[in-house]
PDB file of C-alpha atoms and ligand atoms in Angstrom:
ATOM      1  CA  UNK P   1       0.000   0.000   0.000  1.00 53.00           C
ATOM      2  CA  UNK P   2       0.993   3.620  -0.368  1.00 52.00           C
ATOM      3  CA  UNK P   3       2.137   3.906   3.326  1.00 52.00           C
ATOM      4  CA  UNK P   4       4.717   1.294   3.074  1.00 56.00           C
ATOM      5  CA  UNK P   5       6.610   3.463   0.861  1.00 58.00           C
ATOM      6  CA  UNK P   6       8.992   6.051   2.857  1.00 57.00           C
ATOM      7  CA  UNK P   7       9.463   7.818  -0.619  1.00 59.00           C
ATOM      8  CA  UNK P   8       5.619   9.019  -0.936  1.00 62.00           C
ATOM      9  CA  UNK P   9       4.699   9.441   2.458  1.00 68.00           C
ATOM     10  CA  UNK P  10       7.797  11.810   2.509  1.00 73.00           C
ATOM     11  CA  UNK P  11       6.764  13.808  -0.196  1.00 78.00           C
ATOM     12  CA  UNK P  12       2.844  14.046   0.981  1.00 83.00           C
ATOM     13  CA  UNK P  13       4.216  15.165   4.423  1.00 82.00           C
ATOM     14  CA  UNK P  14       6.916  17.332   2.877  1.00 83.00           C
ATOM     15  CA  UNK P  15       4.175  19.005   0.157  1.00 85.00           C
ATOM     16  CA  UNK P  16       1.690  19.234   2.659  1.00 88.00           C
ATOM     17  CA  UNK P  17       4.324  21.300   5.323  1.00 88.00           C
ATOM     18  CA  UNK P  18       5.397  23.639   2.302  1.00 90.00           C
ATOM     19  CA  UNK P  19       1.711  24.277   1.496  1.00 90.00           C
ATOM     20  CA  UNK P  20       1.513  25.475   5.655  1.00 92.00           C
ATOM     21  CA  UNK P  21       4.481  27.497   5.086  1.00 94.00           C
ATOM     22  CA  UNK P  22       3.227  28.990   2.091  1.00 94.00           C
ATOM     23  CA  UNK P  23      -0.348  29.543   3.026  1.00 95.00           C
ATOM     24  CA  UNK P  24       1.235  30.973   6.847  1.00 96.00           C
ATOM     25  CA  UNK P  25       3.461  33.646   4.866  1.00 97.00           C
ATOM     26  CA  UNK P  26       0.496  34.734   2.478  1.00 96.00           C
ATOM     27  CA  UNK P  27      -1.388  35.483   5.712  1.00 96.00           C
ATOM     28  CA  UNK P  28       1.113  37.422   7.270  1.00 96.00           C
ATOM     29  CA  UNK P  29       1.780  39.578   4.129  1.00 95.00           C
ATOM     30  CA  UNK P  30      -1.107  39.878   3.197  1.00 96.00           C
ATOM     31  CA  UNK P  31      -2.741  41.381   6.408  1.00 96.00           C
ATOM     32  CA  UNK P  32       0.156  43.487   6.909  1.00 97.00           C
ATOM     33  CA  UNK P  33       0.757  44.736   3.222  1.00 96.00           C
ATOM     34  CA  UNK P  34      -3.239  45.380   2.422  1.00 96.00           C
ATOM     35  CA  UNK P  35      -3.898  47.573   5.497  1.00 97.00           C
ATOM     36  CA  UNK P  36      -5.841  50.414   4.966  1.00 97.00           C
ATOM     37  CA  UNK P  37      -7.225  52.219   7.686  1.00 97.00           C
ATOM     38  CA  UNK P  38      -8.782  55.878   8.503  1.00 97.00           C
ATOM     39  CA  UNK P  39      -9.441  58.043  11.672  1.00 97.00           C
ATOM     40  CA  UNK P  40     -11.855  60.383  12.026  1.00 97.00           C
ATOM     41  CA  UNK P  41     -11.634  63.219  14.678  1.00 97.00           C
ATOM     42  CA  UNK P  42     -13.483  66.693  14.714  1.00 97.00           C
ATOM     43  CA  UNK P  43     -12.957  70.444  15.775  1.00 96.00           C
ATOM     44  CA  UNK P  44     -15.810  72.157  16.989  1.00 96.00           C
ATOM     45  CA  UNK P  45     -14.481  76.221  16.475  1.00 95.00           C
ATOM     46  CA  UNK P  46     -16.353  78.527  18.608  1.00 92.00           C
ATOM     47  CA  UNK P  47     -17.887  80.510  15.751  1.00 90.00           C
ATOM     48  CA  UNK P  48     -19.395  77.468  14.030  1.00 90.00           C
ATOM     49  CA  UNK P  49     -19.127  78.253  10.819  1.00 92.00           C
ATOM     50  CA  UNK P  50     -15.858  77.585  10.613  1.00 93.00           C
ATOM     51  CA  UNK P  51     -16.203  74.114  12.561  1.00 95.00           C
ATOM     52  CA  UNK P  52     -15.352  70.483  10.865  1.00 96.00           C
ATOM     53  CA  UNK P  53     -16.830  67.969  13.288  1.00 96.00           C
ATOM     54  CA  UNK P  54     -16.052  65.105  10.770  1.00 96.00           C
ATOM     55  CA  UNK P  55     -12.271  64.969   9.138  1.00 97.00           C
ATOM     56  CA  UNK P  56     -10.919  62.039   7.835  1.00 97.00           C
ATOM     57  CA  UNK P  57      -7.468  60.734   7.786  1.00 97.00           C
ATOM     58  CA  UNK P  58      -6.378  58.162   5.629  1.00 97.00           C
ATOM     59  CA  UNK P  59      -3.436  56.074   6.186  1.00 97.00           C
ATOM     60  CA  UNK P  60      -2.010  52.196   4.871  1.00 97.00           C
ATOM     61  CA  UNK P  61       0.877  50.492   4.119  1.00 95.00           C
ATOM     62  CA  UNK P  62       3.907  50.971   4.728  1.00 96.00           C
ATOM     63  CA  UNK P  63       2.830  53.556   6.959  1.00 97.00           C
ATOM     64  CA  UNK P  64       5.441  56.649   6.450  1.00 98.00           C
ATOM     65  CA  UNK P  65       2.342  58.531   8.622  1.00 97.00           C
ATOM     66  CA  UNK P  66       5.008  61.837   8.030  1.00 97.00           C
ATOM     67  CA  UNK P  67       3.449  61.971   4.219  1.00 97.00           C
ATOM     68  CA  UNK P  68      -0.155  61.698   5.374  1.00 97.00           C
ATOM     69  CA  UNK P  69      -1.670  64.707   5.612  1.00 97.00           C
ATOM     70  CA  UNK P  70      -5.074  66.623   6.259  1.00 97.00           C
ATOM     71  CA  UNK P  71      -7.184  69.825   6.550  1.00 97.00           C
ATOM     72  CA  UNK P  72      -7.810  71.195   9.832  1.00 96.00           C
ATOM     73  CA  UNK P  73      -9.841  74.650  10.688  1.00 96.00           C
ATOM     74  CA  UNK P  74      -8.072  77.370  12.190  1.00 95.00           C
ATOM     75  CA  UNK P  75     -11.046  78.707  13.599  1.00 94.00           C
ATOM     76  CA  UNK P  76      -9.873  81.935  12.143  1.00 92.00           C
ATOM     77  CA  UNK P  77     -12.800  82.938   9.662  1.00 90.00           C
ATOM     78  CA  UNK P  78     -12.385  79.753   6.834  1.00 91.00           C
ATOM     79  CA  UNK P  79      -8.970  79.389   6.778  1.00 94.00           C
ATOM     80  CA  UNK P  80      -7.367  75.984   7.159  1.00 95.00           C
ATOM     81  CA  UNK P  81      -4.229  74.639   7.790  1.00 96.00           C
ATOM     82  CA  UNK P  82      -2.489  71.351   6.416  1.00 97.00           C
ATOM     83  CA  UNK P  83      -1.502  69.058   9.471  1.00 97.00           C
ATOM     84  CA  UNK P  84       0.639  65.712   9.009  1.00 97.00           C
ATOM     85  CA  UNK P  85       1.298  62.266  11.223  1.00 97.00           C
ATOM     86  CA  UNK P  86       4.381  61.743  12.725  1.00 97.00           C
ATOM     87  CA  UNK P  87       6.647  59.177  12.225  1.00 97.00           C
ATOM     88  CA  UNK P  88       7.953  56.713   9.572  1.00 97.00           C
ATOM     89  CA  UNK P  89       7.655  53.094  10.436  1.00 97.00           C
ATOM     90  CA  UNK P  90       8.061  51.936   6.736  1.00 97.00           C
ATOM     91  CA  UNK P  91      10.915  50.044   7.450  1.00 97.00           C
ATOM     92  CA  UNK P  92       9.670  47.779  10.061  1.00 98.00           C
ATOM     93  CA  UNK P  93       6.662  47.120   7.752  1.00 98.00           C
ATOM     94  CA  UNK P  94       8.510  46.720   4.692  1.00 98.00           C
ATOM     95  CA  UNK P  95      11.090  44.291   6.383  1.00 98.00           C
ATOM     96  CA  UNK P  96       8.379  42.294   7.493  1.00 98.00           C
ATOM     97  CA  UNK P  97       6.176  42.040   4.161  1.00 98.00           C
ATOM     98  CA  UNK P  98       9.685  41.432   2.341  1.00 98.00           C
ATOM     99  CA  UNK P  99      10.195  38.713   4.794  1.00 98.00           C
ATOM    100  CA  UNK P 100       6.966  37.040   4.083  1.00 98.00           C
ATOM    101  CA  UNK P 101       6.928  37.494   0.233  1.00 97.00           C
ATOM    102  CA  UNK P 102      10.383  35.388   0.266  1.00 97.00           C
ATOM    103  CA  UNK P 103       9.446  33.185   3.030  1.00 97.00           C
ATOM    104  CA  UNK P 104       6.176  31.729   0.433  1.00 97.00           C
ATOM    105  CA  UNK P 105       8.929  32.291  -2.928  1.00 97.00           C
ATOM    106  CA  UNK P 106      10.973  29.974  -0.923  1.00 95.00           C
ATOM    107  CA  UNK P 107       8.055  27.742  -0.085  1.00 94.00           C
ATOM    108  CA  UNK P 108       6.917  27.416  -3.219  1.00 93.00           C
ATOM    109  CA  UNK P 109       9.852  26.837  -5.295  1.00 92.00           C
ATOM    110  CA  UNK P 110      11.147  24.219  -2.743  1.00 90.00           C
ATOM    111  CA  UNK P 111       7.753  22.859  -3.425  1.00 88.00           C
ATOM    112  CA  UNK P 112       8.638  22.781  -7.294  1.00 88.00           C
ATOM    113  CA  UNK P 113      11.632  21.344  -7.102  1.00 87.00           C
ATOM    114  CA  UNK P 114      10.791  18.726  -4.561  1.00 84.00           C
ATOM    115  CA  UNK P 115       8.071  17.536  -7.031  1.00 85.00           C
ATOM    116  CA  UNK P 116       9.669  18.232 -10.436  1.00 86.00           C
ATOM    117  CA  UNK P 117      13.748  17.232  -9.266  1.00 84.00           C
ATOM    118  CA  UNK P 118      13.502  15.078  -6.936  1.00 80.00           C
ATOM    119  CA  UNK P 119      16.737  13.435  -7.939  1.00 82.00           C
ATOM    120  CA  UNK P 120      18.551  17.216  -7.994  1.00 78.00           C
ATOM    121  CA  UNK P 121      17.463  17.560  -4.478  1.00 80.00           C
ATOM    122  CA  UNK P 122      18.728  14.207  -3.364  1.00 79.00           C
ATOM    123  CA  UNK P 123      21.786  14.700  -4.988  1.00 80.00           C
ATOM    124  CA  UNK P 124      25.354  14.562  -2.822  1.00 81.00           C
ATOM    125  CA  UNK P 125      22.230  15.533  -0.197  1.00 83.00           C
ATOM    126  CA  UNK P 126      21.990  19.032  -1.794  1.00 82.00           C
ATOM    127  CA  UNK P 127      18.840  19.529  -1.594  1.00 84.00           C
ATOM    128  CA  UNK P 128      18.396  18.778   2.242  1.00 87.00           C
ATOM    129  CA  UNK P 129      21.774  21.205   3.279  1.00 90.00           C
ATOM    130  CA  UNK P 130      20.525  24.070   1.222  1.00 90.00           C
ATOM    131  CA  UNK P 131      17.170  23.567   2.712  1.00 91.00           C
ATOM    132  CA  UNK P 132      18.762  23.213   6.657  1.00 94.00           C
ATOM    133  CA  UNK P 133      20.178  26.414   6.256  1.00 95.00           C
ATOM    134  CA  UNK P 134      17.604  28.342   4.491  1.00 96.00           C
ATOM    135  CA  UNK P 135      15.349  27.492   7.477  1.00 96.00           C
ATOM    136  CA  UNK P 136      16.826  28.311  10.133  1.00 97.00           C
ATOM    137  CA  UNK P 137      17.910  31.872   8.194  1.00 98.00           C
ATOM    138  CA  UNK P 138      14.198  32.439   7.736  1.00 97.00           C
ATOM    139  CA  UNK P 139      13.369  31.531  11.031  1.00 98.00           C
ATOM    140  CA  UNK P 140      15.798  34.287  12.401  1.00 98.00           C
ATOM    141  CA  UNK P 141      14.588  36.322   9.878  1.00 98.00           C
ATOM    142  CA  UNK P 142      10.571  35.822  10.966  1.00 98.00           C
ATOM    143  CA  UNK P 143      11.339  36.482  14.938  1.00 98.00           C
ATOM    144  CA  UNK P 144      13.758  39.713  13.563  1.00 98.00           C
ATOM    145  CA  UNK P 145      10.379  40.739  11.705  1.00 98.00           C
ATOM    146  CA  UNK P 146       7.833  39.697  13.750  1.00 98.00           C
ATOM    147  CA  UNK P 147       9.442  41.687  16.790  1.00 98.00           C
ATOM    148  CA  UNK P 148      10.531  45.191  15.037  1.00 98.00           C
ATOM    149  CA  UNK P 149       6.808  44.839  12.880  1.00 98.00           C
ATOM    150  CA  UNK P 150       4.984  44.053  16.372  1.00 98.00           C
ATOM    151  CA  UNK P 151       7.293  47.239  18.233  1.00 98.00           C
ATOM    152  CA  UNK P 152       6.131  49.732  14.996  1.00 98.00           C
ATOM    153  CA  UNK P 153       2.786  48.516  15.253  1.00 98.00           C
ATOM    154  CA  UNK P 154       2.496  49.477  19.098  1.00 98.00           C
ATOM    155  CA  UNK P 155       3.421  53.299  17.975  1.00 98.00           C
ATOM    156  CA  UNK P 156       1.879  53.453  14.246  1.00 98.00           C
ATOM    157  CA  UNK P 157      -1.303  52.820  17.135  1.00 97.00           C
ATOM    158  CA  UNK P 158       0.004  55.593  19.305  1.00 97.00           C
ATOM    159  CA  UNK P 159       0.490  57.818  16.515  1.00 97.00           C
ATOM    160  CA  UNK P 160      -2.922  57.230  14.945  1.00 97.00           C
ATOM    161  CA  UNK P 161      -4.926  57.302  18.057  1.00 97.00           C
ATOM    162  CA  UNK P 162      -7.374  60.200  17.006  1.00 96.00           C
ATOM    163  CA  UNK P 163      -6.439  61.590  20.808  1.00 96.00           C
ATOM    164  CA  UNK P 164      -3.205  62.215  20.257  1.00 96.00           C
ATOM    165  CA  UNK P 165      -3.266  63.604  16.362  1.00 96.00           C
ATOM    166  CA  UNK P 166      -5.471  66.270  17.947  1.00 96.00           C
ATOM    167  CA  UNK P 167      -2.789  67.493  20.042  1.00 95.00           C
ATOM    168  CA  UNK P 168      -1.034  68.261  16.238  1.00 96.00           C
ATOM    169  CA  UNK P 169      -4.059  70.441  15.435  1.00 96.00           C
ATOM    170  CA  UNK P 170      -3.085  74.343  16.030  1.00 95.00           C
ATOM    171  CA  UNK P 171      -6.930  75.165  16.910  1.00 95.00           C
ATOM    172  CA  UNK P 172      -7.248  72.462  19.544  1.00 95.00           C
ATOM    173  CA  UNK P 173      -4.527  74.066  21.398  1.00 94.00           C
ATOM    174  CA  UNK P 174      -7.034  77.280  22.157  1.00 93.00           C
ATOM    175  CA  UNK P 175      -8.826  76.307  24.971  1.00 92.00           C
ATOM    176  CA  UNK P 176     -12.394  77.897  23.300  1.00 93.00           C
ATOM    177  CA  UNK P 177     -12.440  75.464  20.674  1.00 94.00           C
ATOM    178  CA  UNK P 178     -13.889  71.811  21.482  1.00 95.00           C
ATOM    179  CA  UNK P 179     -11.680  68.823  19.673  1.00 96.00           C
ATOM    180  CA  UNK P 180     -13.114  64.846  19.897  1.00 95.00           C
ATOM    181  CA  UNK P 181     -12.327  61.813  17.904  1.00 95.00           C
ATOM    182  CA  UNK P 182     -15.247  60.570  15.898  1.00 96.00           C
ATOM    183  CA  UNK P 183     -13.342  56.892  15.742  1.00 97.00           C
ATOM    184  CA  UNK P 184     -10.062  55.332  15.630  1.00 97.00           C
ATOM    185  CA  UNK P 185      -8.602  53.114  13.270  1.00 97.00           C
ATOM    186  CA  UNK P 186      -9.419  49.170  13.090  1.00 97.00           C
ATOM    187  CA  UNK P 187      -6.418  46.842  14.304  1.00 97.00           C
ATOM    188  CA  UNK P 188      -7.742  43.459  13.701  1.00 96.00           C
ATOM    189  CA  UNK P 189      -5.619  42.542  10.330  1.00 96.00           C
ATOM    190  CA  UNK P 190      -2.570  44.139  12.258  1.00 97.00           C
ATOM    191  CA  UNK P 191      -2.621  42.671  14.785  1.00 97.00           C
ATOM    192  CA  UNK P 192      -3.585  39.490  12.775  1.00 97.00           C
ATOM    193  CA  UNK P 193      -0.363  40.399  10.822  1.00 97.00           C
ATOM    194  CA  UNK P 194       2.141  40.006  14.032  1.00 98.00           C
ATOM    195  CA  UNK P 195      -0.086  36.849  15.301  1.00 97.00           C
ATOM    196  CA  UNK P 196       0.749  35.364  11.704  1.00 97.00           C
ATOM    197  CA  UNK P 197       4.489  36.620  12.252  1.00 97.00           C
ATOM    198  CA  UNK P 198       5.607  34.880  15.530  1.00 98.00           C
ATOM    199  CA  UNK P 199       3.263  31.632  14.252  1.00 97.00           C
ATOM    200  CA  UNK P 200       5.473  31.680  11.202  1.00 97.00           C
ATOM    201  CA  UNK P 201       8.451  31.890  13.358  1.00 98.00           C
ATOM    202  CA  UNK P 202       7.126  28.673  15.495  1.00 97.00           C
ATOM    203  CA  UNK P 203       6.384  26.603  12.168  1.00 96.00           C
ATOM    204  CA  UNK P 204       9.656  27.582  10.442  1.00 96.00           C
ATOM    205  CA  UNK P 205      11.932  27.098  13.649  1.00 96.00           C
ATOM    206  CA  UNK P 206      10.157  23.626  14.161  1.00 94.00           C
ATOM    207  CA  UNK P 207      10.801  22.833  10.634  1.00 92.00           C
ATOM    208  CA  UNK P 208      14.101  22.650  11.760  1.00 93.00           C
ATOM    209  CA  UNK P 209      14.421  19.968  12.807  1.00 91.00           C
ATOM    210  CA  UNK P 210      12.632  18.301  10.509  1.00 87.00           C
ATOM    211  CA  UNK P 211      15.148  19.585   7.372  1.00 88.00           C
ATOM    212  CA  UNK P 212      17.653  18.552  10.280  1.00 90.00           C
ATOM    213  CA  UNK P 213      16.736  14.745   9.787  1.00 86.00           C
ATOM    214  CA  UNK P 214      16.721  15.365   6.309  1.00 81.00           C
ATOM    215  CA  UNK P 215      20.260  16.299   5.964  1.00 83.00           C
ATOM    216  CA  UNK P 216      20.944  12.921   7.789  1.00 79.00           C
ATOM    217  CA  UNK P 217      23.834  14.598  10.248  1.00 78.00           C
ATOM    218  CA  UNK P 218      22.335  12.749  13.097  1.00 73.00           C
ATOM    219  CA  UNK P 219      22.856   9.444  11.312  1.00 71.00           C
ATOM    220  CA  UNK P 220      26.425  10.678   9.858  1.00 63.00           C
ATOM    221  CA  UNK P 221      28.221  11.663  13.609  1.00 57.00           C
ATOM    222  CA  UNK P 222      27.154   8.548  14.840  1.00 51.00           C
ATOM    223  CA  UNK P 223      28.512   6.728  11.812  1.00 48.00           C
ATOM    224  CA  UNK P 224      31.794   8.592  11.904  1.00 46.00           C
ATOM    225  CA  UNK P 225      32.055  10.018  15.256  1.00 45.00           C
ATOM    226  CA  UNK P 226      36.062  10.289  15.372  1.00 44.00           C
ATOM    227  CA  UNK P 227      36.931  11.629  12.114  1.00 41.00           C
ATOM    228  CA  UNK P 228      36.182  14.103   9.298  1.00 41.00           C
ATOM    229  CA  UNK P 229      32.367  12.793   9.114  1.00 43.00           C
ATOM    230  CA  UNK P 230      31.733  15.334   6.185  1.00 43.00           C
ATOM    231  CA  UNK P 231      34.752  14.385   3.686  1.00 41.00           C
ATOM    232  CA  UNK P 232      34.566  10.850   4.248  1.00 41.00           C
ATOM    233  CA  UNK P 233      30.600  10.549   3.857  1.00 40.00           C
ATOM    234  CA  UNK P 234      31.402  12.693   0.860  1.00 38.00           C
ATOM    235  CA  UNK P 235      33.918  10.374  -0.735  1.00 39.00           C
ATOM    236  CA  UNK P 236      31.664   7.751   0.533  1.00 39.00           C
ATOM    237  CA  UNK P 237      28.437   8.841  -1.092  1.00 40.00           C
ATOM    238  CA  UNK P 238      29.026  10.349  -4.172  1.00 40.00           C
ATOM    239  CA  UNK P 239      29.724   7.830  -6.528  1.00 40.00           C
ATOM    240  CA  UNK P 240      27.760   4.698  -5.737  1.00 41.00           C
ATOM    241  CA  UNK P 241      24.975   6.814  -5.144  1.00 40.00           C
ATOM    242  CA  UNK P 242      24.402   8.688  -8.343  1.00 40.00           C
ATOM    243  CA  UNK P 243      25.627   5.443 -10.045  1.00 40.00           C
ATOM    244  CA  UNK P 244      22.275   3.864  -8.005  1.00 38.00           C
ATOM    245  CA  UNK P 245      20.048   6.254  -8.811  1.00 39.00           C
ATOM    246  CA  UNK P 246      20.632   6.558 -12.754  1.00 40.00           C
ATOM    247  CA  UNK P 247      20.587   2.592 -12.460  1.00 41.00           C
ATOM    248  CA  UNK P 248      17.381   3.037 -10.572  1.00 40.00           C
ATOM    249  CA  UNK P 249      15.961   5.052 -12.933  1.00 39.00           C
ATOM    250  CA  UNK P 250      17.523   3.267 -16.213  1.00 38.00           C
ATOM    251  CA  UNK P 251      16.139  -0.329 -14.700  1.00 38.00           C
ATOM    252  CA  UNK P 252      12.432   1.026 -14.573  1.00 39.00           C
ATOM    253  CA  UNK P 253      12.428   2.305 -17.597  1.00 39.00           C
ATOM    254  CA  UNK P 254      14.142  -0.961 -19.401  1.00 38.00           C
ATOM    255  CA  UNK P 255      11.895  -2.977 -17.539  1.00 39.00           C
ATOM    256  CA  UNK P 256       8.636  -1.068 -18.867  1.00 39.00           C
ATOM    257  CA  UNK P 257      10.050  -1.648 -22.202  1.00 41.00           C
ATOM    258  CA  UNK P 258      11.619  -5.254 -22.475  1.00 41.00           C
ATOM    259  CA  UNK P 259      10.017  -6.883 -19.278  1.00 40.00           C
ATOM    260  CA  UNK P 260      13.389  -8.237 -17.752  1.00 41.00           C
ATOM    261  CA  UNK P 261      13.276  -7.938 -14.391  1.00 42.00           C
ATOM    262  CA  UNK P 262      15.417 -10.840 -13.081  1.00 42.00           C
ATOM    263  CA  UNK P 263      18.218  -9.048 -14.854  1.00 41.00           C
ATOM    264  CA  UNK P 264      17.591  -5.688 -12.364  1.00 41.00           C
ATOM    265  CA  UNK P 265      17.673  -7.797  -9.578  1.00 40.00           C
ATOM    266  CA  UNK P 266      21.331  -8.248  -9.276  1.00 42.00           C
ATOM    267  CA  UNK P 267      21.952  -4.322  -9.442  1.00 40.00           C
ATOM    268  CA  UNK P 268      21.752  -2.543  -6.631  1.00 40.00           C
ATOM    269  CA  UNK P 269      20.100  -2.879  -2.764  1.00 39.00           C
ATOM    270  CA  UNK P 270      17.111  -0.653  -3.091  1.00 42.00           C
ATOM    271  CA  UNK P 271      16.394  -1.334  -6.922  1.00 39.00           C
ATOM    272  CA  UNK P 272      16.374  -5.228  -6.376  1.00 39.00           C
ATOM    273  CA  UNK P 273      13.946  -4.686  -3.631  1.00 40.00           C
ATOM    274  CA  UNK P 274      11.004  -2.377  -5.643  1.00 40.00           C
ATOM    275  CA  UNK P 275      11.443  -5.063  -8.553  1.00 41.00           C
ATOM    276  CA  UNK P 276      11.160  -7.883  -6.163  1.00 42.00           C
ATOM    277  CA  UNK P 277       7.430  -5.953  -4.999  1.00 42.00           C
TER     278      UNK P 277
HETATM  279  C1  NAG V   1     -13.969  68.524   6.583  1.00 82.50           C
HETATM  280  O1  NAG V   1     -12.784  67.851   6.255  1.00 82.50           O
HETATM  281  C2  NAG V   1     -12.927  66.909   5.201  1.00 82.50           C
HETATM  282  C3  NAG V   1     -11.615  66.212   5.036  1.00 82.50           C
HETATM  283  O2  NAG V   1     -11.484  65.250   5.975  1.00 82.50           O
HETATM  284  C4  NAG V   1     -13.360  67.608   3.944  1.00 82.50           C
HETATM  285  O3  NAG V   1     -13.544  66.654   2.912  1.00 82.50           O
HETATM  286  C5  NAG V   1     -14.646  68.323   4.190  1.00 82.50           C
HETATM  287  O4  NAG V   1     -15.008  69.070   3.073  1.00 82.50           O
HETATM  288  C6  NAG V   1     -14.489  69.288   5.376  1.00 82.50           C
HETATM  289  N1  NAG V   1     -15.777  69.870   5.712  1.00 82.50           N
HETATM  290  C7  NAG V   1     -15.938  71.181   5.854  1.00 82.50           C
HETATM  291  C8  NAG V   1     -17.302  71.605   6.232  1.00 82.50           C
HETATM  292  O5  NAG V   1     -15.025  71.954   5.683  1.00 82.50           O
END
């Protein structure tokens, strides 16, 4: 049956975990990079006229809040004055998104090639090594993110909180003139957007050890444990393996085409045993 054979249960497992990654990252950028939000405060002059109980500020990704800008009253007859946010927290953001869009690229092109080259990725164990240390640079990279994206996100909220932006607003200084904030901005994808961060962190730095097994260190130190493990399981390796593996791959297809399999027998270990089945 199909779960007798470590090959395809490997590659479900491994296709399904790359789909999590993949699926976890789109989250994460997604919430983060597709923000929009808008908070509404108001100035209520003393000669009404000139009031604006209802002014809107607009603000999204990647939040440099020092370009946003709006009309206030001055309370002065109709005259107006252009007020901006503070702050820039477009780096955090950006670092964060750029994290995320790499972290599902990476995903989904280890997904390709563990589907399309399977014997590239097995190769002299290439696959596995460049996929041990890819993960545990992307798991640096996601706590890195997560934690300067979740620190940003804690003053993007100060510096949005309609309270505070009114203290920017030259006619809320007079004491004669009534400010308020109509509402605030929503935080739910935000803070969706650092939940998705540190989970992303969690999944990639468990992945490690599963890319750890993978590389088949564990097996290799206890194999070797005094010497160079690395040059002799190279020397060790390279040769009869790729010679098994084209032999592998030459024996199935002769044997679709000429039907010989007691010849295939005698090759190899792991080819004699799928011919046997
Ligand atoms: C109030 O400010 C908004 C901008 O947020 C503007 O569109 C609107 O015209 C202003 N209203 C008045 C009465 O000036």
């Amino acid at each position: 049956s199909i779960s007798d054979c470590p090959i395809v249960t490997d590659g479900v497992y491994f296709i399904i975990k790359l789909s999590l990654l993949s699926l976890f990252a789109i989250f994460a950028f997604a919430t983060c990079g597709g923000y929009t939000g808008q908070l509404r405060v108001s100035v209520d002059c003393m000669e009404k006229a000139s009031s604006n109980l209802s002014i809107g500020i607009d603000f999204a990704y990647p939040f440099r809040l020092h370009q946003v800008s709006f009309e206030a009253p001055l309370c002065e007859g109709m005259r107006r004055e252009r007020v901006a946010l503070i702050g820039d927290y477009s780096s955090s953001a950006e670092f964060f998104v750029t994290i995320a869009v790499f972290a599902f690229l990476y995903s989904l092109m280890a997904t390709i090639v563990y589907i399309f080259f399977q014997n590239k990725y097995r190769e002299n164990n290439r696959g596995p090594l460049i996929d041990f240390i890819v993960t545990v640079v992307f798991s640096f990279m996601w706590l890195v993110s997560s934690s300067a994206w979740a620190k940003a996100l804690s003053d993007v909220k100060v510096a949005t909180d309609p309270d505070e932006v009114q203290l920017l607003i030259s006619a809320c200084k007079i004491q004669t003139n009534k400010c308020g904030s109509v509402h605030g901005p929503r935080w739910s994808g935000l803070n969706t957007s650092v939940v998705f961060g540190f989970l992303n962190f969690v999944l990639w730095a468990g992945n490690i050890w599963f890319v750890f097994k993978e590389t088949g260190w564990h097996k290799g130190a206890a194999r070797y444990p005094g010497g160079a493990p690395e040059k002799q399981a190279g020397t060790f390796n390279q040769q009869p393996y790729n010679q098994g593996s084209f032999d592998q791959s030459g024996g199935y297809s002769a044997q679709g085409d000429l039907g010989q399999p007691s010849e295939y027998s005698q090759v190899g270990g792991p080819t004699s045993y799928s011919n046997q089945m």
